[in-house]
PDB file of C-alpha atoms in Angstrom:
ATOM      1  CA  ASP A   1     -24.895 -28.445 -44.136  1.00 57.00           C
ATOM      2  CA  ARG A   2     -22.798 -27.940 -41.030  1.00 60.00           C
ATOM      3  CA  ILE A   3     -23.121 -26.283 -37.671  1.00 59.00           C
ATOM      4  CA  PHE A   4     -19.988 -24.913 -36.049  1.00 56.00           C
ATOM      5  CA  MET A   5     -19.847 -23.864 -32.425  1.00 55.00           C
ATOM      6  CA  ILE A   6     -17.371 -23.420 -29.645  1.00 52.00           C
ATOM      7  CA  PRO A   7     -18.687 -25.526 -26.776  1.00 52.00           C
ATOM      8  CA  TRP A   8     -18.622 -24.629 -23.083  1.00 53.00           C
ATOM      9  CA  GLY A   9     -19.978 -26.001 -19.867  1.00 50.00           C
ATOM     10  CA  SER A  10     -20.835 -29.657 -19.603  1.00 52.00           C
ATOM     11  CA  CYS A  11     -19.254 -30.379 -22.976  1.00 68.00           C
ATOM     12  CA  LEU A  12     -15.871 -29.948 -21.322  1.00 83.00           C
ATOM     13  CA  TYR A  13     -16.431 -33.684 -21.015  1.00 87.00           C
ATOM     14  CA  SER A  14     -17.287 -36.403 -23.502  1.00 86.00           C
ATOM     15  CA  MET A  15     -20.617 -38.161 -23.116  1.00 87.00           C
ATOM     16  CA  GLN A  16     -18.809 -41.184 -21.686  1.00 92.00           C
ATOM     17  CA  GLU A  17     -16.996 -39.013 -19.145  1.00 93.00           C
ATOM     18  CA  LEU A  18     -20.332 -37.471 -18.128  1.00 92.00           C
ATOM     19  CA  GLN A  19     -21.901 -40.901 -17.699  1.00 93.00           C
ATOM     20  CA  ASP A  20     -18.936 -42.025 -15.574  1.00 96.00           C
ATOM     21  CA  ALA A  21     -18.850 -38.834 -13.456  1.00 95.00           C
ATOM     22  CA  LYS A  22     -19.244 -39.184  -9.709  1.00 97.00           C
ATOM     23  CA  PRO A  23     -18.957 -36.756  -6.823  1.00 98.00           C
ATOM     24  CA  ILE A  24     -15.319 -36.145  -5.951  1.00 98.00           C
ATOM     25  CA  MET A  25     -15.079 -35.948  -2.184  1.00 97.00           C
ATOM     26  CA  LYS A  26     -11.363 -36.286  -1.345  1.00 96.00           C
ATOM     27  CA  ASP A  27      -7.766 -35.800  -2.480  1.00 97.00           C
ATOM     28  CA  PHE A  28      -8.087 -32.042  -2.920  1.00 98.00           C
ATOM     29  CA  SER A  29      -5.080 -29.902  -3.820  1.00 98.00           C
ATOM     30  CA  TYR A  30      -6.839 -26.554  -3.370  1.00 98.00           C
ATOM     31  CA  ASP A  31      -9.449 -25.088  -1.064  1.00 98.00           C
ATOM     32  CA  LEU A  32     -10.816 -22.821  -3.823  1.00 98.00           C
ATOM     33  CA  GLY A  33     -10.630 -23.252  -7.583  1.00 97.00           C
ATOM     34  CA  PHE A  34     -11.971 -20.867 -10.216  1.00 95.00           C
ATOM     35  CA  VAL A  35     -11.567 -21.073 -13.989  1.00 93.00           C
ATOM     36  CA  GLY A  36     -13.047 -18.136 -15.839  1.00 87.00           C
ATOM     37  CA  SER A  37     -12.523 -14.544 -16.812  1.00 82.00           C
ATOM     38  CA  PHE A  38     -12.538 -11.323 -14.841  1.00 82.00           C
ATOM     39  CA  TRP A  39     -13.731  -8.830 -17.426  1.00 77.00           C
ATOM     40  CA  GLY A  40     -15.521  -5.539 -17.925  1.00 78.00           C
ATOM     41  CA  ASN A  41     -16.032  -2.800 -15.359  1.00 75.00           C
ATOM     42  CA  ALA A  42     -18.461  -2.001 -12.557  1.00 68.00           C
ATOM     43  CA  ASN A  43     -21.257  -1.407 -15.096  1.00 70.00           C
ATOM     44  CA  ILE A  44     -20.902  -4.433 -17.375  1.00 73.00           C
ATOM     45  CA  GLY A  45     -19.170  -7.783 -17.252  1.00 72.00           C
ATOM     46  CA  SER A  46     -18.100  -9.968 -14.369  1.00 80.00           C
ATOM     47  CA  ILE A  47     -15.910  -7.540 -12.377  1.00 84.00           C
ATOM     48  CA  ASN A  48     -18.771  -6.334 -10.175  1.00 84.00           C
ATOM     49  CA  ASN A  49     -19.639  -9.841  -9.017  1.00 88.00           C
ATOM     50  CA  VAL A  50     -16.014 -10.970  -8.854  1.00 90.00           C
ATOM     51  CA  ASN A  51     -15.448  -8.126  -6.387  1.00 91.00           C
ATOM     52  CA  LYS A  52     -18.635  -8.800  -4.382  1.00 92.00           C
ATOM     53  CA  PHE A  53     -18.849 -12.600  -4.361  1.00 94.00           C
ATOM     54  CA  LEU A  54     -15.456 -14.125  -5.208  1.00 95.00           C
ATOM     55  CA  LYS A  55     -12.665 -11.883  -3.942  1.00 95.00           C
ATOM     56  CA  PRO A  56     -14.020 -11.684  -0.358  1.00 96.00           C
ATOM     57  CA  LEU A  57     -13.539 -15.470  -0.176  1.00 96.00           C
ATOM     58  CA  PHE A  58      -9.814 -14.968  -0.698  1.00 96.00           C
ATOM     59  CA  ASP A  59      -9.587 -13.504   2.830  1.00 95.00           C
ATOM     60  CA  TYR A  60     -10.527 -16.920   4.246  1.00 95.00           C
ATOM     61  CA  VAL A  61      -8.207 -19.061   2.161  1.00 96.00           C
ATOM     62  CA  SER A  62      -4.424 -19.253   2.148  1.00 96.00           C
ATOM     63  CA  PRO A  63      -3.128 -17.868  -1.182  1.00 96.00           C
ATOM     64  CA  SER A  64      -1.285 -21.164  -1.745  1.00 97.00           C
ATOM     65  CA  MET A  65      -4.647 -22.986  -1.583  1.00 97.00           C
ATOM     66  CA  ILE A  66      -6.359 -20.866  -4.276  1.00 97.00           C
ATOM     67  CA  LYS A  67      -6.105 -21.896  -7.915  1.00 96.00           C
ATOM     68  CA  LEU A  68      -7.257 -19.315 -10.480  1.00 95.00           C
ATOM     69  CA  ALA A  69      -7.040 -19.500 -14.257  1.00 91.00           C
ATOM     70  CA  GLY A  70      -8.338 -17.365 -17.095  1.00 86.00           C
ATOM     71  CA  ASP A  71      -8.219 -13.899 -18.588  1.00 84.00           C
ATOM     72  CA  GLY A  72      -8.060 -11.075 -16.069  1.00 82.00           C
ATOM     73  CA  THR A  73      -7.277 -13.369 -13.128  1.00 85.00           C
ATOM     74  CA  GLY A  74      -3.568 -12.657 -13.346  1.00 84.00           C
ATOM     75  CA  LYS A  75      -3.099 -16.271 -14.419  1.00 87.00           C
ATOM     76  CA  ARG A  76      -3.025 -17.742 -17.874  1.00 84.00           C
ATOM     77  CA  ARG A  77      -5.776 -19.545 -19.733  1.00 86.00           C
ATOM     78  CA  VAL A  78      -5.666 -23.297 -19.326  1.00 88.00           C
ATOM     79  CA  SER A  79      -6.347 -26.270 -21.567  1.00 88.00           C
ATOM     80  CA  ASN A  80      -9.499 -28.337 -21.157  1.00 89.00           C
ATOM     81  CA  GLU A  81      -7.533 -30.979 -19.257  1.00 93.00           C
ATOM     82  CA  GLU A  82      -6.064 -28.388 -16.874  1.00 94.00           C
ATOM     83  CA  HIS A  83      -9.528 -26.839 -16.494  1.00 94.00           C
ATOM     84  CA  LYS A  84     -10.933 -30.206 -15.426  1.00 95.00           C
ATOM     85  CA  LEU A  85      -8.120 -30.767 -12.931  1.00 97.00           C
ATOM     86  CA  VAL A  86      -8.500 -27.343 -11.286  1.00 97.00           C
ATOM     87  CA  LEU A  87     -12.177 -28.037 -10.670  1.00 97.00           C
ATOM     88  CA  GLN A  88     -11.760 -31.670  -9.659  1.00 98.00           C
ATOM     89  CA  LYS A  89      -8.979 -30.853  -7.185  1.00 98.00           C
ATOM     90  CA  SER A  90     -10.751 -27.928  -5.447  1.00 98.00           C
ATOM     91  CA  LYS A  91     -12.887 -28.196  -2.297  1.00 98.00           C
ATOM     92  CA  ILE A  92     -15.137 -25.430  -3.568  1.00 98.00           C
ATOM     93  CA  CYS A  93     -15.605 -23.916  -7.014  1.00 98.00           C
ATOM     94  CA  PRO A  94     -17.540 -20.641  -6.692  1.00 97.00           C
ATOM     95  CA  ILE A  95     -20.253 -20.158  -9.301  1.00 95.00           C
ATOM     96  CA  ILE A  96     -20.715 -16.498 -10.100  1.00 92.00           C
ATOM     97  CA  ASN A  97     -22.464 -14.910 -13.047  1.00 86.00           C
ATOM     98  CA  SER A  98     -22.277 -11.464 -14.597  1.00 77.00           C
ATOM     99  CA  ASP A  99     -24.932  -8.955 -13.501  1.00 74.00           C
ATOM    100  CA  SER A 100     -26.691  -9.231 -16.857  1.00 71.00           C
ATOM    101  CA  TRP A 101     -27.035 -13.007 -16.495  1.00 69.00           C
ATOM    102  CA  ARG A 102     -28.273 -12.654 -12.933  1.00 72.00           C
ATOM    103  CA  ALA A 103     -30.835 -10.023 -14.006  1.00 69.00           C
ATOM    104  CA  MET A 104     -32.131 -12.347 -16.731  1.00 72.00           C
ATOM    105  CA  ARG A 105     -32.083 -15.269 -14.283  1.00 76.00           C
ATOM    106  CA  GLY A 106     -29.540 -17.017 -16.445  1.00 72.00           C
ATOM    107  CA  ILE A 107     -26.876 -19.545 -15.610  1.00 81.00           C
ATOM    108  CA  GLN A 108     -23.485 -19.297 -17.249  1.00 79.00           C
ATOM    109  CA  ASP A 109     -21.459 -22.336 -18.254  1.00 83.00           C
ATOM    110  CA  ARG A 110     -19.456 -22.359 -15.014  1.00 87.00           C
ATOM    111  CA  PHE A 111     -22.350 -24.006 -13.170  1.00 91.00           C
ATOM    112  CA  TRP A 112     -22.417 -26.918 -15.619  1.00 90.00           C
ATOM    113  CA  SER A 113     -18.612 -27.239 -15.728  1.00 92.00           C
ATOM    114  CA  VAL A 114     -18.280 -27.388 -11.949  1.00 96.00           C
ATOM    115  CA  PHE A 115     -20.959 -30.026 -11.419  1.00 96.00           C
ATOM    116  CA  SER A 116     -19.937 -32.032 -14.503  1.00 94.00           C
ATOM    117  CA  SER A 117     -16.542 -32.231 -12.821  1.00 96.00           C
ATOM    118  CA  GLY A 118     -18.108 -33.896  -9.803  1.00 97.00           C
ATOM    119  CA  ARG A 119     -17.567 -30.786  -7.726  1.00 98.00           C
ATOM    120  CA  PHE A 120     -19.619 -28.147  -5.984  1.00 98.00           C
ATOM    121  CA  GLY A 121     -20.124 -24.409  -5.751  1.00 98.00           C
ATOM    122  CA  VAL A 122     -22.657 -22.025  -4.276  1.00 98.00           C
ATOM    123  CA  CYS A 123     -24.507 -20.305  -7.152  1.00 96.00           C
ATOM    124  CA  ASP A 124     -25.253 -16.562  -7.121  1.00 94.00           C
ATOM    125  CA  SER A 125     -28.218 -16.668  -9.541  1.00 92.00           C
ATOM    126  CA  GLU A 126     -31.746 -17.858  -8.910  1.00 93.00           C
ATOM    127  CA  GLY A 127     -31.883 -18.724 -12.600  1.00 91.00           C
ATOM    128  CA  VAL A 128     -30.698 -22.183 -11.619  1.00 93.00           C
ATOM    129  CA  TYR A 129     -34.219 -22.788 -10.298  1.00 94.00           C
ATOM    130  CA  GLU A 130     -35.338 -23.016 -13.936  1.00 91.00           C
ATOM    131  CA  PHE A 131     -33.542 -26.384 -13.947  1.00 91.00           C
ATOM    132  CA  PHE A 132     -33.415 -27.558 -10.332  1.00 94.00           C
ATOM    133  CA  ASN A 133     -35.491 -27.205  -7.188  1.00 94.00           C
ATOM    134  CA  GLU A 134     -34.271 -25.667  -3.945  1.00 94.00           C
ATOM    135  CA  ASN A 135     -33.307 -29.054  -2.522  1.00 95.00           C
ATOM    136  CA  ASP A 136     -30.964 -29.787  -5.448  1.00 96.00           C
ATOM    137  CA  VAL A 137     -28.697 -26.721  -5.322  1.00 97.00           C
ATOM    138  CA  VAL A 138     -27.366 -24.039  -2.988  1.00 98.00           C
ATOM    139  CA  VAL A 139     -28.150 -20.500  -4.168  1.00 96.00           C
ATOM    140  CA  GLU A 140     -27.284 -17.255  -2.433  1.00 96.00           C
ATOM    141  CA  THR A 141     -27.790 -13.826  -3.976  1.00 94.00           C
ATOM    142  CA  ASP A 142     -26.606 -11.736  -1.022  1.00 96.00           C
ATOM    143  CA  PRO A 143     -22.802 -11.309  -1.264  1.00 96.00           C
ATOM    144  CA  HIS A 144     -22.141 -11.546   2.487  1.00 97.00           C
ATOM    145  CA  GLU A 145     -24.277 -14.678   2.859  1.00 98.00           C
ATOM    146  CA  TYR A 146     -22.720 -16.123  -0.315  1.00 97.00           C
ATOM    147  CA  VAL A 147     -19.278 -15.871   1.266  1.00 97.00           C
ATOM    148  CA  LEU A 148     -20.477 -17.425   4.536  1.00 98.00           C
ATOM    149  CA  LYS A 149     -22.151 -20.352   2.738  1.00 98.00           C
ATOM    150  CA  SER A 150     -19.134 -20.889   0.521  1.00 98.00           C
ATOM    151  CA  ILE A 151     -16.822 -21.006   3.537  1.00 97.00           C
ATOM    152  CA  TYR A 152     -19.157 -23.452   5.275  1.00 98.00           C
ATOM    153  CA  TYR A 153     -19.185 -25.854   2.316  1.00 98.00           C
ATOM    154  CA  MET A 154     -15.454 -25.432   1.743  1.00 97.00           C
ATOM    155  CA  ARG A 155     -14.841 -26.474   5.354  1.00 97.00           C
ATOM    156  CA  ASN A 156     -17.434 -29.270   5.167  1.00 97.00           C
ATOM    157  CA  PRO A 157     -16.999 -31.008   1.793  1.00 96.00           C
ATOM    158  CA  LYS A 158     -19.093 -34.018   2.867  1.00 97.00           C
ATOM    159  CA  LYS A 159     -22.139 -31.699   3.011  1.00 98.00           C
ATOM    160  CA  GLN A 160     -21.732 -31.089  -0.749  1.00 98.00           C
ATOM    161  CA  GLU A 161     -22.249 -34.661  -1.870  1.00 98.00           C
ATOM    162  CA  LYS A 162     -26.069 -34.715  -2.042  1.00 98.00           C
ATOM    163  CA  TYR A 163     -26.069 -31.578  -4.209  1.00 98.00           C
ATOM    164  CA  ILE A 164     -23.407 -32.912  -6.556  1.00 98.00           C
ATOM    165  CA  THR A 165     -25.307 -36.201  -6.861  1.00 98.00           C
ATOM    166  CA  ASN A 166     -28.621 -34.429  -7.611  1.00 96.00           C
ATOM    167  CA  VAL A 167     -27.168 -32.153 -10.291  1.00 96.00           C
ATOM    168  CA  LEU A 168     -25.023 -34.854 -11.915  1.00 96.00           C
ATOM    169  CA  LYS A 169     -28.059 -37.105 -12.248  1.00 95.00           C
ATOM    170  CA  LYS A 170     -29.856 -34.508 -14.371  1.00 93.00           C
ATOM    171  CA  ILE A 171     -26.725 -33.550 -16.329  1.00 91.00           C
ATOM    172  CA  LYS A 172     -26.215 -37.179 -17.361  1.00 91.00           C
ATOM    173  CA  ILE A 173     -29.762 -37.502 -18.672  1.00 89.00           C
ATOM    174  CA  GLU A 174     -30.927 -34.098 -19.789  1.00 87.00           C
ATOM    175  CA  TYR A 175     -28.671 -31.084 -19.223  1.00 83.00           C
ATOM    176  CA  ASN A 176     -25.722 -31.785 -21.473  1.00 79.00           C
ATOM    177  CA  TYR A 177     -24.717 -30.569 -24.912  1.00 76.00           C
ATOM    178  CA  TYR A 178     -25.211 -33.987 -26.475  1.00 81.00           C
ATOM    179  CA  ASN A 179     -28.877 -34.076 -25.508  1.00 80.00           C
ATOM    180  CA  THR A 180     -29.389 -30.393 -26.342  1.00 79.00           C
ATOM    181  CA  TRP A 181     -27.915 -30.695 -29.834  1.00 80.00           C
ATOM    182  CA  ASP A 182     -29.828 -33.910 -30.461  1.00 83.00           C
ATOM    183  CA  ASN A 183     -33.074 -32.065 -29.657  1.00 83.00           C
ATOM    184  CA  ILE A 184     -32.119 -29.071 -31.814  1.00 84.00           C
ATOM    185  CA  LEU A 185     -31.190 -31.219 -34.806  1.00 85.00           C
ATOM    186  CA  LYS A 186     -34.396 -33.270 -34.548  1.00 90.00           C
ATOM    187  CA  ILE A 187     -36.432 -30.044 -34.691  1.00 89.00           C
ATOM    188  CA  VAL A 188     -34.411 -28.718 -37.652  1.00 87.00           C
ATOM    189  CA  GLU A 189     -34.755 -32.046 -39.436  1.00 89.00           C
ATOM    190  CA  SER A 190     -38.523 -32.029 -38.986  1.00 91.00           C
ATOM    191  CA  LEU A 191     -38.924 -28.598 -40.620  1.00 90.00           C
TER     192      LEU A 191
END
């Protein structure tokens, strides 16, 4: 009679918060914010892509302007409210996926969390094209180019706004847990 789940991604926010979400374009505390886990090894998990896509960005950002949180980052896990604030207060929020997700053209919850927060990140998986077209998002699968694009958008936050607006529009209507669960339950109910 009940379904239990631990939600991620866009359900970091209530439906009302999602509907009220807007691009955040000023009052940043950090240049780079990342909430997630560094896990596994070079063969499985996120470590491979953390080393190729995320850590090279650290060379271009003052350590005092980087905010990390989560298992394996050397920082503690954070509450949902702290998670929101890290993303909302960061000029760029890198969106990296594990190799297995990239191979399957998947998109992990980080993409939805970042954009639901009114913020922006370059995505490392073409799987996002299952949901958005090339004009809606910035995708880069080459690690060197990923770093260059991320630096560009970090230094030019105003250039992020059209992407945030495009993604938020679809999150509010279609790509949120409230809509997804409504669709699932309607199908189950009709069986």
